[in-house]
Coordinates of C-alpha atoms and ligand atoms in Angstrom, one line a residue:
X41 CA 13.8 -18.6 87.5
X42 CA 15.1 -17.0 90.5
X43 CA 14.8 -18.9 93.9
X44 CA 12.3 -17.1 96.6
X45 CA 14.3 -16.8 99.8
X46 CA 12.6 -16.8 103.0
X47 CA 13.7 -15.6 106.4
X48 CA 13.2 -18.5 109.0
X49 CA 14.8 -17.6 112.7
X50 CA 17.1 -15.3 110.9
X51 CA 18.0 -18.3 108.8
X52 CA 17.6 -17.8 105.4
X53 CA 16.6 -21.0 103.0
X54 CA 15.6 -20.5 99.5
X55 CA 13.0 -22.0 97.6
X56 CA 12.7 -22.9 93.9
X57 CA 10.2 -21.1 91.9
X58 CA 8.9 -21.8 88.3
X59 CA 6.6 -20.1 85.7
X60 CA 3.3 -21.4 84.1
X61 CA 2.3 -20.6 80.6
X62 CA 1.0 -17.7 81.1
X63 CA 3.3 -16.1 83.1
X64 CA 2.1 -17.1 86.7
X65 CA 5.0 -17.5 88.9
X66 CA 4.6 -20.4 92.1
X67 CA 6.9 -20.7 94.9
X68 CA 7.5 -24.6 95.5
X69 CA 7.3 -25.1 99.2
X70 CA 7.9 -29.1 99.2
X71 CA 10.6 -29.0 101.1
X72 CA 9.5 -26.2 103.5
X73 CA 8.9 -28.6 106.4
X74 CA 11.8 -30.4 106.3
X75 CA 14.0 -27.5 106.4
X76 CA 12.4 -25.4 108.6
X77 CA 9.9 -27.9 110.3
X78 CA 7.3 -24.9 109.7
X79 CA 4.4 -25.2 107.6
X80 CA 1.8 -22.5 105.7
X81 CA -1.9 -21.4 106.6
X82 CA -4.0 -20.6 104.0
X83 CA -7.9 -20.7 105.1
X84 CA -9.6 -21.2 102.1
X85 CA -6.9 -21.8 99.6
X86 CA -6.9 -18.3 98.2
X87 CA -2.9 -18.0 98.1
X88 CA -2.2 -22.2 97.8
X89 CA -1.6 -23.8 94.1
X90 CA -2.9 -27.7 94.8
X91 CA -1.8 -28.8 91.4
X92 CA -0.3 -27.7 87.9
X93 CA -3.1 -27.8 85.1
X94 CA -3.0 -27.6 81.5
X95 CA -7.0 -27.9 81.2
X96 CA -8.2 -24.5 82.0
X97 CA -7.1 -20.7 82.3
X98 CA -8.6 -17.9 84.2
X99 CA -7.3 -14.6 84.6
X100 CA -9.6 -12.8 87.3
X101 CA -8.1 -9.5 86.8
X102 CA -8.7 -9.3 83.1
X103 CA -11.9 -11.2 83.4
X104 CA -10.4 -14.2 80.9
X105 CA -11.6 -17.6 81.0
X106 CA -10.3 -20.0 78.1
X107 CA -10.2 -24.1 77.9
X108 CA -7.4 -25.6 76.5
X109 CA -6.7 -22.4 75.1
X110 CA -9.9 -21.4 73.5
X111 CA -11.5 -18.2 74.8
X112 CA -14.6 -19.1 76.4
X113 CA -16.7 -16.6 74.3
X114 CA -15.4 -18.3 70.8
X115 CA -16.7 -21.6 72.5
X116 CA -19.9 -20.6 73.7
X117 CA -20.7 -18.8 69.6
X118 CA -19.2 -21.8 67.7
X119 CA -18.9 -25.2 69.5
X120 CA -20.9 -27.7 70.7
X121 CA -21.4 -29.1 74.2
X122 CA -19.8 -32.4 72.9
X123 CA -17.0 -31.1 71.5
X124 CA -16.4 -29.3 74.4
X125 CA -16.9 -32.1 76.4
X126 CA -14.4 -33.8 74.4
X127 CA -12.0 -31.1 74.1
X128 CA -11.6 -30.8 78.0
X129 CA -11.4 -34.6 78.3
X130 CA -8.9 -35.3 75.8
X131 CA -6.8 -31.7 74.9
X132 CA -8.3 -30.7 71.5
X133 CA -11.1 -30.2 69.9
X134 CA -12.4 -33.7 67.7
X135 CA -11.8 -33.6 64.3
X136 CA -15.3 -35.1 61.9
X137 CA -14.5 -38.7 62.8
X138 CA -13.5 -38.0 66.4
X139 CA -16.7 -36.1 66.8
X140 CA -19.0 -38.5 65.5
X141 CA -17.3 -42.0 67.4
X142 CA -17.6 -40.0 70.7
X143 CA -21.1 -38.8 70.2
X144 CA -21.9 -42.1 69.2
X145 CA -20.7 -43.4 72.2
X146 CA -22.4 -41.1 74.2
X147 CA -25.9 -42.0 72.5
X148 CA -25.1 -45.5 73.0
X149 CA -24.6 -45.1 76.9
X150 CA -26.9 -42.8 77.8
X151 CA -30.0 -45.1 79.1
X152 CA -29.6 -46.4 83.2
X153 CA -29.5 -49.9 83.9
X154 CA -32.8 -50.8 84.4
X155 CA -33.0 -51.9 87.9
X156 CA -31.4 -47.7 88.9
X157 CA -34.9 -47.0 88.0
X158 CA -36.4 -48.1 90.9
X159 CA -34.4 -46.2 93.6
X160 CA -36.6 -43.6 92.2
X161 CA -39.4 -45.1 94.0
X162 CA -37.2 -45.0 97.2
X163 CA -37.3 -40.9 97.3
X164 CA -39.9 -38.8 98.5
X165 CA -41.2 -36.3 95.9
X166 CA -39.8 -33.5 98.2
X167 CA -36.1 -34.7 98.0
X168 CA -33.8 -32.0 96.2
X169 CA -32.8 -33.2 92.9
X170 CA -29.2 -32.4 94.1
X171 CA -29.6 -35.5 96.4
X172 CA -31.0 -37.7 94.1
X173 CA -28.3 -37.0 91.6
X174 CA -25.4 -37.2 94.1
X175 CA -27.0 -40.6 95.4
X176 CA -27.6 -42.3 92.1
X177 CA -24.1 -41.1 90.5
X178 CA -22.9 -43.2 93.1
X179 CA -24.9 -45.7 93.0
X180 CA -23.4 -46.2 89.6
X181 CA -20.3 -47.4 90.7
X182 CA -22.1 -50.7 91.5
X183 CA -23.1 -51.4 87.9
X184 CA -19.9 -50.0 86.2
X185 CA -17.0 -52.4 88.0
X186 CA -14.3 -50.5 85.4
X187 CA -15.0 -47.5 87.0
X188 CA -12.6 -48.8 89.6
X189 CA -9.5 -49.2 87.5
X190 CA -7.0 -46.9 86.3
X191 CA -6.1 -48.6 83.1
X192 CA -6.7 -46.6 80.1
X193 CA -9.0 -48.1 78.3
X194 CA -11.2 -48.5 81.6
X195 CA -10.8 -44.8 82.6
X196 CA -12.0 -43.7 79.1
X197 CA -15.3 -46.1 79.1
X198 CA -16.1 -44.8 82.5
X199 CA -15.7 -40.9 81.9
X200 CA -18.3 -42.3 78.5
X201 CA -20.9 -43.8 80.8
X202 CA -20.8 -40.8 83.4
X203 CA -21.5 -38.3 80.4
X204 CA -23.6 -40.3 79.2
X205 CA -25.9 -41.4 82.0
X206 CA -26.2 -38.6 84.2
X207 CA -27.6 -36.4 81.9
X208 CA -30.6 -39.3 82.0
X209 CA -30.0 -39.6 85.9
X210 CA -30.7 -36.1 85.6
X211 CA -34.3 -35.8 83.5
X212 CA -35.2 -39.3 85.3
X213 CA -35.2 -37.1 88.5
X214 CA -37.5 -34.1 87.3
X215 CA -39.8 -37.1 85.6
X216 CA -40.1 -38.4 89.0
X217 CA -41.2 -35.3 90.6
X218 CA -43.7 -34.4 88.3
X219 CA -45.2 -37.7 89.1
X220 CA -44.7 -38.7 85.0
X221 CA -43.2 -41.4 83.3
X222 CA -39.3 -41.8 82.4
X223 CA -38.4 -40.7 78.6
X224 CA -36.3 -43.2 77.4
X225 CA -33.2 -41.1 75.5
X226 CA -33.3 -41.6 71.7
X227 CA -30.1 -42.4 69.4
X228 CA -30.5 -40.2 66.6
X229 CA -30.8 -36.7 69.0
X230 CA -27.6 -35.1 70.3
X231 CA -26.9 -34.7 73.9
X232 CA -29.1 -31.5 74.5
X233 CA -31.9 -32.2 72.5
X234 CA -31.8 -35.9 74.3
X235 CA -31.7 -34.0 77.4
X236 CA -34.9 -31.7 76.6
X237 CA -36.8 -34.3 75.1
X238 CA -36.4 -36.5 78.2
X239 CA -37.3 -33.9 80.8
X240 CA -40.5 -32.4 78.4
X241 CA -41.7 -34.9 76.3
X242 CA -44.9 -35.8 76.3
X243 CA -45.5 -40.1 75.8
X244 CA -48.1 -39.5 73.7
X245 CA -47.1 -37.8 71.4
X246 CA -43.6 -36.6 69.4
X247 CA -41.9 -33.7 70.8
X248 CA -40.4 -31.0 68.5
X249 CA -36.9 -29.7 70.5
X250 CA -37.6 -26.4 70.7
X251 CA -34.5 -24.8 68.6
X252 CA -34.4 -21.2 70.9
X253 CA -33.5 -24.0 74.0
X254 CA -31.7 -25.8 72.6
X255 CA -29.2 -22.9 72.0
X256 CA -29.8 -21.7 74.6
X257 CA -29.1 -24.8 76.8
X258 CA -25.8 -26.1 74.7
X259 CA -24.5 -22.3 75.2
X260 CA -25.1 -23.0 79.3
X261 CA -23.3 -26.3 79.5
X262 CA -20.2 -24.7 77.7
X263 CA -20.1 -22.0 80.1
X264 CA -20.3 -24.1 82.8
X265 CA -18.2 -27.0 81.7
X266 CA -14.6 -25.9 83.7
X267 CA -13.1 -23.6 85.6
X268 CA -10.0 -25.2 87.0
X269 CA -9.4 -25.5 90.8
X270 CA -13.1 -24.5 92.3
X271 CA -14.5 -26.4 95.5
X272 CA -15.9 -28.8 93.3
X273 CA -13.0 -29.3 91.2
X274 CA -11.1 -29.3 94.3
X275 CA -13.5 -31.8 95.6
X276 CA -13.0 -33.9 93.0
X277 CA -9.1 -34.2 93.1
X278 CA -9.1 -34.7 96.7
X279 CA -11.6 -37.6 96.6
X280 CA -9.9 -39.0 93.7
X281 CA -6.5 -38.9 95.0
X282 CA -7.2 -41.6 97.4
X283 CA -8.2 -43.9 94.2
X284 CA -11.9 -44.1 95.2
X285 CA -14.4 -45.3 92.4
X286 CA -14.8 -42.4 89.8
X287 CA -17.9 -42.4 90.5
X288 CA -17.9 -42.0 94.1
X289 CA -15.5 -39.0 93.6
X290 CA -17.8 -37.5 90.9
X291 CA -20.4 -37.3 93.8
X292 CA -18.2 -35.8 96.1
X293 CA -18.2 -32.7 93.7
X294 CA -22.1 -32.7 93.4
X295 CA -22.1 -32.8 97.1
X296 CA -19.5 -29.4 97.4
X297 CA -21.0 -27.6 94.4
X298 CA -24.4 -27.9 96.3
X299 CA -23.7 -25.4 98.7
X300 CA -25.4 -22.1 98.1
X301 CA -22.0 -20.1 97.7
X302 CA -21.1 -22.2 95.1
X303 CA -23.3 -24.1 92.1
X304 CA -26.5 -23.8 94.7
X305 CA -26.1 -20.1 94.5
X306 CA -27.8 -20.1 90.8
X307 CA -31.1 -21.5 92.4
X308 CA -30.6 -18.7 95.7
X309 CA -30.3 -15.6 93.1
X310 CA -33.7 -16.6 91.6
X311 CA -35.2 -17.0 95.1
X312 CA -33.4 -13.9 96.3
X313 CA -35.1 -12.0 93.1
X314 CA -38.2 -13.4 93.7
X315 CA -37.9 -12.5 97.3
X316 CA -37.0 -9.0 96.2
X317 CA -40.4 -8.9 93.4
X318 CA -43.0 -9.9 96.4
X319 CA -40.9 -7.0 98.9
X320 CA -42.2 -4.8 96.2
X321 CA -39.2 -4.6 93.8
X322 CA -37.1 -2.5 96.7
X323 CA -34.2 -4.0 95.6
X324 CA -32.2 -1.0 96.3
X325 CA -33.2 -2.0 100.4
X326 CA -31.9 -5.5 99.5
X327 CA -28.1 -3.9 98.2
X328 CA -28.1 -2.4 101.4
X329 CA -29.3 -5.1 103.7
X330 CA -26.0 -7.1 101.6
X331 CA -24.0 -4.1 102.6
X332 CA -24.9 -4.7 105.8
X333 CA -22.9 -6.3 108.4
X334 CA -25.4 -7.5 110.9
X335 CA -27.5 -8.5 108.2
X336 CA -26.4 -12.0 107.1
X337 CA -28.1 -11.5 103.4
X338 CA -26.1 -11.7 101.0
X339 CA -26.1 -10.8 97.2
X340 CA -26.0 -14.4 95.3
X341 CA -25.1 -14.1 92.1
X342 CA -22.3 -11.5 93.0
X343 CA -18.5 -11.5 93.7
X344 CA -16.0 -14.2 93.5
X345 CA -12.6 -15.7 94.9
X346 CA -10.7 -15.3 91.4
X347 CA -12.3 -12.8 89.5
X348 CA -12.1 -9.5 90.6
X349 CA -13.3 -7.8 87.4
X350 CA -17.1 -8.8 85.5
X351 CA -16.9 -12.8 85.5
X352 CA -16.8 -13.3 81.1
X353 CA -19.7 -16.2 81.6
X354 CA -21.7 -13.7 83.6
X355 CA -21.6 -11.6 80.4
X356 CA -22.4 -14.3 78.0
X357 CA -25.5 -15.9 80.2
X358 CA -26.7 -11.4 80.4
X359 CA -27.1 -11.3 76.6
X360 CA -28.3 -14.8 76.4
X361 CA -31.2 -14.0 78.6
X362 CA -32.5 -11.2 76.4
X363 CA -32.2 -13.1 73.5
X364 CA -34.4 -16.3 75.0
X365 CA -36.8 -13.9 76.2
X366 CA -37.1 -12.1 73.6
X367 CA -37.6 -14.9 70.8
X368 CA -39.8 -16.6 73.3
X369 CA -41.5 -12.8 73.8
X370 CA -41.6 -13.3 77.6
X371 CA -41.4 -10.8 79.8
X372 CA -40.1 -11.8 83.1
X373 CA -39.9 -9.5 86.0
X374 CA -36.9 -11.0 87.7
X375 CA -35.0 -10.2 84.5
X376 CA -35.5 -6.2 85.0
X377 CA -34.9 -6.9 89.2
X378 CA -31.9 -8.4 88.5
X379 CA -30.6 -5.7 86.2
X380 CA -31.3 -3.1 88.9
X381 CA -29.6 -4.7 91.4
X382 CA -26.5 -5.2 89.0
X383 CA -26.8 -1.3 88.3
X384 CA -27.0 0.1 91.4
X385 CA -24.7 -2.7 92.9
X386 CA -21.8 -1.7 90.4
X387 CA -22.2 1.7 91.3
X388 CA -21.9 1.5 94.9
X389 CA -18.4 1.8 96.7
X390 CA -19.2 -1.1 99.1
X391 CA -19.2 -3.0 95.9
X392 CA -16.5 -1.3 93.8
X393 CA -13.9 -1.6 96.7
X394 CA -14.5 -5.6 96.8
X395 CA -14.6 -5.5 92.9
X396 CA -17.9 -7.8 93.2
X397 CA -19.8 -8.4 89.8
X398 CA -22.7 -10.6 88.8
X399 CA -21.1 -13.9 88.3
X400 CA -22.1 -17.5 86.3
X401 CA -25.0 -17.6 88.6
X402 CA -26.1 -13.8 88.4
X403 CA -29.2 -15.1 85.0
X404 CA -28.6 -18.2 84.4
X405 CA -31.8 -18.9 86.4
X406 CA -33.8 -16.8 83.9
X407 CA -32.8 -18.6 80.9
X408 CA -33.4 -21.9 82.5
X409 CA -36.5 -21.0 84.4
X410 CA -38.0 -20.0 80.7
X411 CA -37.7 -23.2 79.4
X412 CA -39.4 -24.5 82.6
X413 CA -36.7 -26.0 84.4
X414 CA -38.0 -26.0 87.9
X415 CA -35.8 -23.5 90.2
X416 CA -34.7 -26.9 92.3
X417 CA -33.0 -28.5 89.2
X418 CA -30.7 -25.2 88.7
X419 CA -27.7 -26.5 90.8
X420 CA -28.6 -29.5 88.7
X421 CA -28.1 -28.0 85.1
X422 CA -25.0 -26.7 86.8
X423 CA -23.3 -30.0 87.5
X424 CA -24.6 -31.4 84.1
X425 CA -22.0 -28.7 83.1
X426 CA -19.4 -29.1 85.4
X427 CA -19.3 -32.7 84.6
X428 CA -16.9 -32.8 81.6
X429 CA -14.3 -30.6 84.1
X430 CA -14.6 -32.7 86.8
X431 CA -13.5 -35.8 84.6
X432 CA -10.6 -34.1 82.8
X433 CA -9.1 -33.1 86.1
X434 CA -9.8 -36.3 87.2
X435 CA -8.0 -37.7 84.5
X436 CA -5.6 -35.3 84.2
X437 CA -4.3 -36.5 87.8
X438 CA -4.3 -39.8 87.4
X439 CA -2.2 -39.5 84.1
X440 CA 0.3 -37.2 85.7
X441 CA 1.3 -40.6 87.3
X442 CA 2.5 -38.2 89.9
X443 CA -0.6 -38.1 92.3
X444 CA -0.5 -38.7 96.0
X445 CA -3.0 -38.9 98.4
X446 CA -4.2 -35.5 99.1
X447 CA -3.3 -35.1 102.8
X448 CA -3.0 -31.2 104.1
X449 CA -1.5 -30.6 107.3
X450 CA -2.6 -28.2 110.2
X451 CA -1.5 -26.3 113.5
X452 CA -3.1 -28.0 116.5
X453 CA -4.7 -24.9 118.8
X454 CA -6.6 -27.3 121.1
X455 CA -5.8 -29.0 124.7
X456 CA -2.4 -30.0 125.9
X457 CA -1.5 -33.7 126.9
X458 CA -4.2 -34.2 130.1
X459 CA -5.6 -37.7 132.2
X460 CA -8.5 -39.1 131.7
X461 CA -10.9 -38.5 134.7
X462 CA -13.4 -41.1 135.7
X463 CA -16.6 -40.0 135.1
X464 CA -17.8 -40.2 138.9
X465 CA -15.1 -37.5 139.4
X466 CA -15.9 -35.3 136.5
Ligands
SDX692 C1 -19.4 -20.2 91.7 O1 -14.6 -20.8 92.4 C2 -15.2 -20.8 91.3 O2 -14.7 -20.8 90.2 C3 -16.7 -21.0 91.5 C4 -17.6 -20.9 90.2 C5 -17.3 -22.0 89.3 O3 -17.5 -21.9 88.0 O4 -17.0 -23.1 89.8 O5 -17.3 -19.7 89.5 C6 -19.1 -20.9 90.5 O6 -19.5 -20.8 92.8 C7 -19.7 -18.7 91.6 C8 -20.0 -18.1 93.0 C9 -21.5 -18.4 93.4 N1 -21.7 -17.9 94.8 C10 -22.4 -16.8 95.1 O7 -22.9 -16.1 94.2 C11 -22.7 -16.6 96.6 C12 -22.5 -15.1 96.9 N2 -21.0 -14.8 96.8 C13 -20.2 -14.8 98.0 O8 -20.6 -15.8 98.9 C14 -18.7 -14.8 97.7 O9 -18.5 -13.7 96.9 C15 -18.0 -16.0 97.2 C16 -18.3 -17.2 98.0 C17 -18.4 -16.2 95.7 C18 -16.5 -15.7 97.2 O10 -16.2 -15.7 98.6 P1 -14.7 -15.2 99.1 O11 -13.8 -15.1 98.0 O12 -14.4 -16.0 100.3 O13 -15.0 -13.7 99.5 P2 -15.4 -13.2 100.9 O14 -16.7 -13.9 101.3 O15 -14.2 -13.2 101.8 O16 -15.9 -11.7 100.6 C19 -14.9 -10.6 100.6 C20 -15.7 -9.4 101.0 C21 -16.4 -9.6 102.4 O17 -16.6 -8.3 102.9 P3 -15.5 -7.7 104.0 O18 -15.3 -8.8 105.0 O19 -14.3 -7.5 103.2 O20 -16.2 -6.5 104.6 O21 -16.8 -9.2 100.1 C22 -18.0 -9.3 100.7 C23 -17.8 -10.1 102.0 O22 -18.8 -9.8 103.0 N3 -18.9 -10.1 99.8 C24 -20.2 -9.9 99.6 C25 -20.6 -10.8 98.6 N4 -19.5 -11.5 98.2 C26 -18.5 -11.1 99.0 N5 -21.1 -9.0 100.2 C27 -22.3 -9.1 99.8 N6 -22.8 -10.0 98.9 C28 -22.0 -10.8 98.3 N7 -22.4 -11.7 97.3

C-alpha cells in the first residue's frame, strides 16, 4: 500500500497505510507526534480507528452487518443465541459437541451466589434496572477472584460465569420489582427459555415457555449481540485496557450503553410513541418538532454514526414485530405510530439529506413490550445482547498481547501559567 503523505509546515512526512479485509484503507498515525509534535482532533471518534478487529463487520453505506463473517440476517433465521454467543467469543460457530459442552456450562453457571441475593433488598423498587444490573455485574467481581487474571483458562471461566449469570442478575431484578419471589434457572432449558421462565414463572405452578417468545427473544439477542467499536464496545476496551476486573469493565459498558442515544434509546422510542398516542397520534407535528432546531426533541429510534443507509437489524426487528403481533393477535397502537413516523420521516428531505433511518431501537420495544417486558428493562434486554460482544472484544484485546493502556491525548484551550492569589485578595 501506498504511504499517505501529509503536509506539516511545508514539510512533508509520509505515513504508512494498510488495508483491512474488506477493503478499508487506515492511515497509521503512530508516529505522527514524534515527527511533527502535532496530534489529531476527532470529537466523537467518527474519523479515528481505536483498534483492528476480526470480530464484526459493518458497512453503513450498504447497510451490511455480519459476525465473523456471517450475514446478520442468516444468523438471526438459523442460529441460536448460544452459538452466537460462542461464535463471537471464540471465531466459529460450535460444532454438536462444542455446542452442547458450552451450553452446558452455561446451565451450570447460571444461578448467583447466594448471598448476591440480598443486595436486592438494598434497592428501592423505583431503582432502574439499568442500575441494579451495572451494580451487581460488578459486584461479581468479588465472588469470581479469576476474573482478575489474564491466563487462559481463567479468562474463559469468567466470560462462562458473565453469560451465565447476568442473564439471572437480569430476571432477579424484574422479580424484585414486582415485589415476587426469585425463579431459580433450571438445567434442562436453554438460555432463553431459562430467561423467560425466570422473569414469568409463576411458583406455583409449571410454566409452559411460550414458543412465539421464545423466537422471538433468541432472534433479539442475535441482533443485538455485536457491532464492533460502539460507545459500549468502546467502553469496554478502554476500561479493560487498564487490566481492571472483567467484570468491572463489563459494567463500564452497561453504564455507556445506558445513555438514551445509545442502548437507552430503545426504552425512549416507546415513551416517545406513547407520548405521540396520548398527543392524539400527531406524529406528523412530532417529525417536525425533530426537524426543529430550537426544539431539543429528537426522533429515538432514528439515524446513526455508521449507517447511513436502513440499519439491517432495524429491518429484521420491523418484520419481527408483525409476526409476534400477529401470532399473539395483538393489536398495538404504537406499532401503526411508529410506522407513520418511519413513512413520513423517510420521505422528508430533512431526513433524506442526513440519511437517518429507523435503527436497532426503532420496534424492538414492541416485540418486547408484547411479551410483557416492562418498558424500564428494554436497555436491559439490550445489554443481555451486547454481552457476548463486549467479551469477545474484551478478549480479543487481551489476546492481541499488543494492548496498552488506552490513554488519548488532547489540546489544552484553558488558562496560561498564573499565581495563586490568597483568598483575602481574591
Ligand atoms: C445505538 O454505534 C452503534 O453501533 C450504536 C448501536 C449499537 O448496536 O451499538 O447501533 C446502538 O445506539 C443506535 C442509536 C440509538 N440512538 C437513538 O436512536 C437516539 C437518536 N439518534 C441520534 O441521537 C443520533 O442519530 C445518534 C446518536 C444515533 C448518532 O449521532 P451522530 O452520529 O453524532 O449524529 P449527529 O447527532 O451529529 O446528527 C447529524 C445530524 C444533526 O443535524 P445537523 O446538525 O446536521 O443539522 O442529524 C440530526 C442531528 O440533529 N439527527 C437527528 C437525529 N439523529 C441525528 N435529528 C432528529 N432526530 C434524530 N434522531
Amino acid at each position: 500500500m501506498k504511504n499517505a503523505k501529509l503536509n506539516v509546515n511545508d514539510e512533508i512526512i509520509e505515513l504508512p497505510t494498510f488495508k483491512g479485509s474488506e477493503d478499508e484503507v487506515g492511515i497509521d498515525i503512530t508516529s505522527l507526534r514524534s515527527k511533527t509534535n502535532h496530534i489529531t482532533i476527532d470529537p466523537g471518534y467518527a474519523n479515528t480507528g481505536s483498534c483492528l478487529s476480526s470480530i464484526t463487520f459493518i458497512d453503513g453505506e450498504k447497510g451490511i452487518l455480519r459476525y465473523r463473517g456471517y450475514s446478520i440476517e442468516e444468523l438471526a433465521e438459523k442460529a441460536t443465541f448460544t452459538e452466537v454467543c460462542y461464535l463471537l467469543v471464540y471465531g466459529e460457530l460450535p460444532n454438536i459437541k462444542e455446542r452442547d459442552k458450552f451450553s452446558k456450562s452455561l446451565r451450570k453457571h447460571a444461578n448467583l451466589h447466594e448471598d448476591m441475593k440480598r443486595f436486592y433488598d438494598g434497592f428501592p423498587l423505583s431503582a432502574h434496572p439499568m442500575a441494579i444490573l451495572s451494580s451487581m455485574v460488578t459486584a461479581m467481581s468479588a465472588f469470581t477472584p479469576e476474573s482478575n487474571s489474564w491466563e487462559d483458562d481463567d479468562m474463559d471461566h469468567s466470560m462462562i460465569k458473565a453469560l451465565a449469570k447476568v442473564k439471572t442478575i437480569a430476571a432477579f431484578s424484574y422479580r424484585k420489582s414486582q415485589g415476587l419471589p426469585f425463579i431459580y434457572p433450571r438445567t434442562d432449558l436453554n438460555y432463553v427459555e431459562n430467561f423467560l421462565h425466570m422473569m414469568f414463572s409463576d411458583s406455583q405452578e409449571d410454566y409452559h415457555v411460550n414458543p412465539v417468545f421464545a423466537e422471538a427473544l433468541n432472534l433479539l439477542l442475535i441482533l443485538h449481540a455485536d457491532h464492533e467499536q460502539n460507545c459500549s464496545t468502546s467502553t469496554v476496551r478502554m476500561a479493560g485496557s487498564s487490566q481492571a476486573n472483567l467484570f468491572a469493565t463489563i459494567s463500564a459498558g452497561i453504564a455507556a450503553l445506558w445513555g438514551p442515544l445509545h442502548g437507552g434509546a430503545n426504552q425512549a422510542v416507546i415513551e416517545m410513541l406513547d407520548t405521540i398516542k396520548k398527543d392524539n397520534c400527531d406524529y406528523k407535528k412530532y417529525v417536525n418538532m425533530a426537524k426543529d432546531k430550537n426544539s431539543d426533541f429528537k426522533l429515538y429510534g432514528f439515524g446513526h454514526r455508521v449507517y447511513k443507509n436502513y440499519d439491517p437489524r432495524a429491518k429484521v426487528i420491523a418484520k419481527a414485530a408483525d409476526r409476534v403481533l400477529n401470532e399473539l393477535k395483538l393489536d398495538d397502537p404504537l406499532l401503526e405510530i411508529a410506522r407513520n413516523l418511519e413513512s413520513v420521516a423517510l420521505k422528508d428531505d430533512y431526513f433524506k439529506e442526513r440519511n437517518l433511518y429507523p435503527n436497532v431501537d426503532f420496534y424492538s420495544g414492541i416485540i418486547y413490550k408484547a411479551m410483557g417486558i416492562p418498558t424500564n428493562m428494554f436497555t436491559v434486554m439490550f445489554a443481555l445482547g451486547r454481552l457476548p460482544g463486549w467479551l469477545a472484544h474484551w478478549h480479543e484485546m487481551v489476546a492481541s498481547g499488543t494492548s496498552r493502556i488506552n490513554r488519548p491525548r488532547q489540546i489544552y484551550t484553558g488558562s496560561k501559567i498564573r499565581n495563586f492569589i490568597p483568598v483575602e485578595q481574591r
